Amino acid sequence: MPIRQMKESSEQHLVIKTHMQNSINQPQKHHKTAQNGKGPPQPLQESSNTKTQNQTSPPAKNRGRRRGRGGRKSDQGDVCMRPCSRPCTVVHKPVVNPIGDLQSTTSTGPIETGKNVCEMEMGPGFPTSSKSLSFARRPGFGQVGSKCIVKANHFFAELPDKDLNQYDVTITPEVASRNMNRAIMAELVRLYKESDLGMRLPAYDGRKSLYTAGKLPFAWKEFAIKLVDAEDGISGPKREREYRVVIKFVARANMYHLGQFLAGKHADAPQEALQILDIVLRELSTKRYCPVGRSFFSPDIRAPQRLGDGLESWCGFYQSIRPTQMGLSLNIDMASAAFIEPLPVIEFVAQLLGKDVLSRPLSDSDRVKIKKGLRGVKVEVTHRGSVRRKYRVSGLTSQPTRELVFPVDDNSTMKSVVEYFQEMYGFTIQHAHLPCLQVGNQKKANYLPMEACKIVEGQRYTKRLNERQITALLKVTCQRPRDRENDILQTVQNNAYDQDPYAKEFGIKISEKLASVEARILPAPWLKYHETGKEKDCLPQVGQWNMMNKKMINGMTVSRWACINFSRSVQESVARGFCNELAQMCQVSGMEFNSEPVIPIYNARPEHVEKALKHVIHASTNRTKGKELELLLAILPDNNGSLYGDLKRICETDLGLISQCCLSKHVFKISKQYLANVSLKINVKMGGRNTVLLDAISCRIPLVSDIPTIIFGADVTHPENGEDSSPSIAAVVASQDWPEVTKYAGLVCAQAHRQELIQDLYKTWQDPVRGTVSGGMIRDLLISFRKATGQKPLRIIFYRDGVSEGQFYQVLLYELDAIRKACASLEPNYQPPVTFIVVQKRHHTRLFANNHRDRTSTDKSGNILPGTVVDSKICHPTEFDFYLCSHAGIQGTSRPAHYHVLWDENNFTADGIQSLTNNLCYTYARCTRSVSVVPPAYYAHLAAFRARFYTEPVMQENGSAGSGAGHGAKGTRAGESGVRPLPALKENVKRVMFYC
C-alpha cells in the first residue's frame, strides 16, 4: 500500500517596481532584490530541472548607505490645521474643527513632499523586499545607565578561510520527502566520497542545494544511486529503488564580502554565505536528532514528560548562526515542543477520549474526535513481524471493523476485513467493534485495524494544546536562569563542534564560552499620580510598585452600572459582596464609582448570553429613565467555553457597552491585589488614565515633548496551524493624548489568511456620490488624535510587532508607504517625520547575570534587572538595534525584547529611543509593573486577540472564519479582497481602551 506523500509548497515572491525616497534628501539607491539583503535566505542561483545553465552570481556591489537625517519639524506652507504655538500644552477638551473637516483628498500618483517622492507602483499581490531604501544606521552607542556585564547565549564562531561552493542537486524521480533526499545523498557520499567527490564531505539542505569547502573535481556529473526499502523487514526479498542524481556547479560564495560586512565596512549581509554556514553547522544535528524549523529535538536529551491526551513533551535546542558586532555568532537556546506519544493506536485513542474503548462502543462525537486527532498522523503496522511499513492516516471508517467488506478481484468478490487479516497474515482482530483507520488517498483508501497499528515516533504535534497541556508544557520549559545557562553550556559541549566532521571540513570553529557583553541598567522613570493622594508621585523599585496611598491621575466616573452572574456556583450574596468590594476599591483608587448597581444582580445561563445582555440594558434604561448604562460587570464560570468571546463581541460590536469580566475563582477568593488591577482596567476602559510619566507632563521627553507626537503600535495575529480558512487579524493602536502619551485608541481589521502586511493602514474606494474617498486605520487614528488633543501630529513613532527578519524590507516598504499616503490624504504636503521600529519577542537571545550569587545584579527570580539594555557585541554590525529587558522576572528566564529601528527621520540617539522605550514600559495600564514589551505594541496584540472573538460565530456556522476588508472605525465593504469584514466597533467603544 503506497504511502501518500505531501509535497512541500514553495513561496512565490511577487516583484514590484519601487521608487521610494526618504522624506529628507536621501541619495538615490540602486535597486537590489532580497537575496542581498534582509529577505529570506535564498540560494545563490535558482536552478531548474530542465535547464542546465552553469552560471555564477555576479559579485555584490559595495554600496555606501547613509542614515536618514532630519525631516521638517513642521510644515511651513499654508495649511488649514495650524499647530498650537505653545510646544507643550495639554488640551483636555476636544476641538470643534477636527482633521475630518478637510475634504478627502486622494492622489493616484506620487505623494508630493516638496521635492521628494514616496510612491509605490504595485502590481498584483504585495511588494517584496527592495533595496531602494536602506535601514537606519546605528547613530552611536548608548551611555545612559549604570554599566554592568551580562552573559549572552551567543558563542563566537571563527570565520572559515576556505572557499564555499554551491552545487545544484536534481533527483529523478522527484522525491517530496527531505528525509528521503538526505538518505539518497548520504548513500552517494558513502559510495563516491573517496573517488568522484575528491574526498570532499558536502553539506546538503535536503532539497536542491549541496555545499562544499573547495571545488569538486567536476562541474557537472550524474550518479545512479540504489536504495533498499528499509521498511521491507529483515527476511525475504527487499525492494530496491534507483534514483538518478545530477550535481552541477552553481556559484562560489564570497567570504571576503562576509568579513567586510561583519567589520561594518559593507552594508548588506551576504545571505548566501550565512545560509551555507548555517546548513553546515546543522548537518550533524539533523542526522542525530529530529529537526523542527531551526530546532532539534530528541527523547534522549531529557526524558519525555506526558502532557495528556496522547501527547508528550520533547526537549531540544535551538541553533542559528548570526552576524553580530563581535563577528559570527552561534545562538544556542533550550527548546521544548509537544510530540505525539509513540503508542499503540488503541492506547492513544483511549487517552484521547479519556475512557476505555475496548469494551464500550464509540459515539458519533467520539469518532469525530478520533478522526481529528489521527488525521495526518503516521502509523506503522505491527501485525507483520519485522515488516514495519508506514502509512499516513487519512480518515476513519464510519462502520466498525466487523462490518467492513471490500472487493478482492475484478469479479467483485467481497471479503471482510476480519477474514482478510486472518487468512493473509494469520492475525485475529480482537476488537472488531472499533472502526478501521483509512490510509492512502481518497480514490483508493486502504483499511487498517486500530490494534494492528502503532504511532511512529518523532511526530511533532502542531495543533492547539488545551489548557491542561499548556500548563504541563510550561512546567517543562520554565527554567530558572542559572539552570538554563547550565543546560545551554551542556548542549554546546554535547554537540562537540570541535569534533564535528562537517565543521572541520569547512573550517568553522565554535567557542564553548558564553559571550560576555557590556550592558547598562536604565533608571526607572518617576510616575505621576493625583494630587489628592498621599503619594503624588512614585519611583518604581525593581520594576514594581503598588497603588497604596495613590490615586489615579484621571479617575473616571461610573454612575450607572449593572452586573450579570453567569456562574451557577456563585450565590447572589457572594456576587453582591464582590461587587461591593470592587466598587470600594475603585473609589479608593480615585474613581467616582456608584456603590449600588442600577438594577439588582441578574442571574443568567451562559447559553442565553445575548438575551441576558439585552434584558439588562432594557431594564437599566427603564430604571434610569432613558440614560444609557456605562459599565457592565460579568461574573463568568472558570471554564466558560465561548461565553467570554460571545459577550465581548455582542457588547463591543452590537450594544456599544463597556464590560469587565471576572472569573468565579476570584469572586470566591477576593484579593486586594486582584481588585486593584481590575479597577485599573475599568478606569482606562471608561476613558481615564491611571498614571503618566512625570517627564511627560513636565515636557522633558526628548523628541516627544517638543512638538505634538503620536505613538502607534501595530500587530498581526495569525490563525493556528490547521485553521486554513481563518483570517489573520491586524490591529493598530495610537496615542490619543499629548504630551502624556498614555491613552491609546485601537482599530482592528481582518485580512487574508496569514497575510503579514497590514492591508488597511491606508485605502481608497469609489463612492458614487463623493468619488474617490480615502480611509484606513492610520488616517482615522490621526483624525482621532486631532479631535482629542486639538493639534495635528507633527511626529510619528511607529512600533511594529510580529515581524520576522525576512520580512523587514517588505513590511517597511509597504507600511511606511501607507503611512505617507494616509498623511498626504489629509492635507497637501503633510508629511510628519516617521520613526519605524520593529519589536521582536520570538527570538532566542537570553541574557544572564555575570555572577548569579551577586543578589545586587539580579531580581528575586534570579534574572537580570529591569532596564538592562544591550546595544553592542551581540547586536547587528551596522544597523540600529538593541535588546531591552524592561521587566522584572516572575518565573523562568526573562526574554528581552529586541527592538530594531528600520527607519528614523526623527534622528533619535541610541539613548533617546532606548530610554523612551524603557519609560513607556512603565505606563502599561493593566498592572503596577513594568512590562516586557513597549505598551503600544502590547495593546495592539491585545486588540488583535480580542478581535478574533468577533469572527467566531461565522466560523461555527460555515466552518470558515470571516476575514475583513475593514476595521472598527467604519462599516466596511465585504468582498473587496475576498474576505469578510469584521463587525464594526461601536463609536463609544473604539474611543477607549476596550481591549484592556
PDB file of N, CA and C in Angstrom, residues 3-11 49 171-179 181 206-207 392:
ATOM      1  N   ILE A   3       2.318   4.897   0.528  1.00  0.00           N
ATOM      2  CA  ILE A   3       2.136   5.982   1.491  1.00  0.00           C
ATOM      3  C   ILE A   3       1.947   7.268   0.706  1.00  0.00           C
ATOM      4  N   ARG A   4       0.919   8.001   1.035  1.00  0.00           N
ATOM      5  CA  ARG A   4       0.672   9.257   0.339  1.00  0.00           C
ATOM      6  C   ARG A   4       1.715  10.284   0.746  1.00  0.00           C
ATOM      7  N   GLN A   5       2.392  10.867  -0.210  1.00  0.00           N
ATOM      8  CA  GLN A   5       3.416  11.866   0.056  1.00  0.00           C
ATOM      9  C   GLN A   5       2.817  13.258  -0.121  1.00  0.00           C
ATOM     10  N   MET A   6       3.115  14.153   0.782  1.00  0.00           N
ATOM     11  CA  MET A   6       2.645  15.532   0.685  1.00  0.00           C
ATOM     12  C   MET A   6       3.784  16.403   0.198  1.00  0.00           C
ATOM     13  N   LYS A   7       3.594  17.061  -0.921  1.00  0.00           N
ATOM     14  CA  LYS A   7       4.635  17.941  -1.436  1.00  0.00           C
ATOM     15  C   LYS A   7       4.678  19.231  -0.647  1.00  0.00           C
ATOM     16  N   GLU A   8       5.877  19.654  -0.362  1.00  0.00           N
ATOM     17  CA  GLU A   8       6.032  20.907   0.373  1.00  0.00           C
ATOM     18  C   GLU A   8       5.833  22.065  -0.585  1.00  0.00           C
ATOM     19  N   SER A   9       4.954  22.981  -0.192  1.00  0.00           N
ATOM     20  CA  SER A   9       4.676  24.130  -1.048  1.00  0.00           C
ATOM     21  C   SER A   9       5.807  25.130  -0.960  1.00  0.00           C
ATOM     22  N   SER A  10       6.031  25.803  -2.036  1.00  0.00           N
ATOM     23  CA  SER A  10       7.085  26.829  -2.046  1.00  0.00           C
ATOM     24  C   SER A  10       6.466  28.193  -2.176  1.00  0.00           C
ATOM     25  N   GLU A  11       7.109  29.173  -1.562  1.00  0.00           N
ATOM     26  CA  GLU A  11       6.591  30.535  -1.602  1.00  0.00           C
ATOM     27  C   GLU A  11       6.816  31.143  -2.970  1.00  0.00           C
ATOM     28  N   ASN A  49      14.986  22.021 -13.166  1.00  0.00           N
ATOM     29  CA  ASN A  49      15.218  20.630 -13.506  1.00  0.00           C
ATOM     30  C   ASN A  49      15.466  20.446 -15.002  1.00  0.00           C
ATOM     31  N   ILE A 171      17.225  15.293  -8.303  1.00  0.00           N
ATOM     32  CA  ILE A 171      16.998  13.870  -8.062  1.00  0.00           C
ATOM     33  C   ILE A 171      15.806  13.426  -8.899  1.00  0.00           C
ATOM     34  N   THR A 172      15.989  12.358  -9.673  1.00  0.00           N
ATOM     35  CA  THR A 172      14.934  11.813 -10.509  1.00  0.00           C
ATOM     36  C   THR A 172      14.785  10.321 -10.215  1.00  0.00           C
ATOM     37  N   PRO A 173      13.558   9.816  -9.965  1.00  0.00           N
ATOM     38  CA  PRO A 173      12.296  10.561  -9.888  1.00  0.00           C
ATOM     39  C   PRO A 173      12.281  11.503  -8.680  1.00  0.00           C
ATOM     40  N   GLU A 174      11.520  12.570  -8.828  1.00  0.00           N
ATOM     41  CA  GLU A 174      11.475  13.595  -7.789  1.00  0.00           C
ATOM     42  C   GLU A 174      10.936  13.022  -6.484  1.00  0.00           C
ATOM     43  N   VAL A 175      11.555  13.427  -5.381  1.00  0.00           N
ATOM     44  CA  VAL A 175      11.168  12.959  -4.052  1.00  0.00           C
ATOM     45  C   VAL A 175      10.695  14.158  -3.233  1.00  0.00           C
ATOM     46  N   ALA A 176       9.539  14.024  -2.593  1.00  0.00           N
ATOM     47  CA  ALA A 176       8.995  15.144  -1.819  1.00  0.00           C
ATOM     48  C   ALA A 176       9.551  15.188  -0.406  1.00  0.00           C
ATOM     49  N   SER A 177      10.010  14.060   0.099  1.00  0.00           N
ATOM     50  CA  SER A 177      10.469  13.971   1.483  1.00  0.00           C
ATOM     51  C   SER A 177      11.924  14.393   1.608  1.00  0.00           C
ATOM     52  N   ARG A 178      12.178  15.326   2.520  1.00  0.00           N
ATOM     53  CA  ARG A 178      13.561  15.742   2.783  1.00  0.00           C
ATOM     54  C   ARG A 178      14.375  14.566   3.317  1.00  0.00           C
ATOM     55  N   ASN A 179      13.751  13.766   4.186  1.00  0.00           N
ATOM     56  CA  ASN A 179      14.471  12.633   4.771  1.00  0.00           C
ATOM     57  C   ASN A 179      14.930  11.661   3.693  1.00  0.00           C
ATOM     58  N   ASN A 181      15.436  12.429   0.513  1.00  0.00           N
ATOM     59  CA  ASN A 181      16.513  13.118  -0.217  1.00  0.00           C
ATOM     60  C   ASN A 181      17.849  12.980   0.511  1.00  0.00           C
ATOM     61  N   GLY A 206      18.833  19.149   1.935  1.00  0.00           N
ATOM     62  CA  GLY A 206      17.668  18.262   1.865  1.00  0.00           C
ATOM     63  C   GLY A 206      16.769  18.529   0.681  1.00  0.00           C
ATOM     64  N   ARG A 207      17.123  19.530  -0.128  1.00  0.00           N
ATOM     65  CA  ARG A 207      16.278  19.866  -1.278  1.00  0.00           C
ATOM     66  C   ARG A 207      17.113  19.973  -2.553  1.00  0.00           C
ATOM     67  N   ARG A 392       0.270   7.045   6.358  1.00  0.00           N
ATOM     68  CA  ARG A 392      -0.291   8.251   6.947  1.00  0.00           C
ATOM     69  C   ARG A 392      -1.801   8.144   6.975  1.00  0.00           C
TER      70      ARG A 392
END
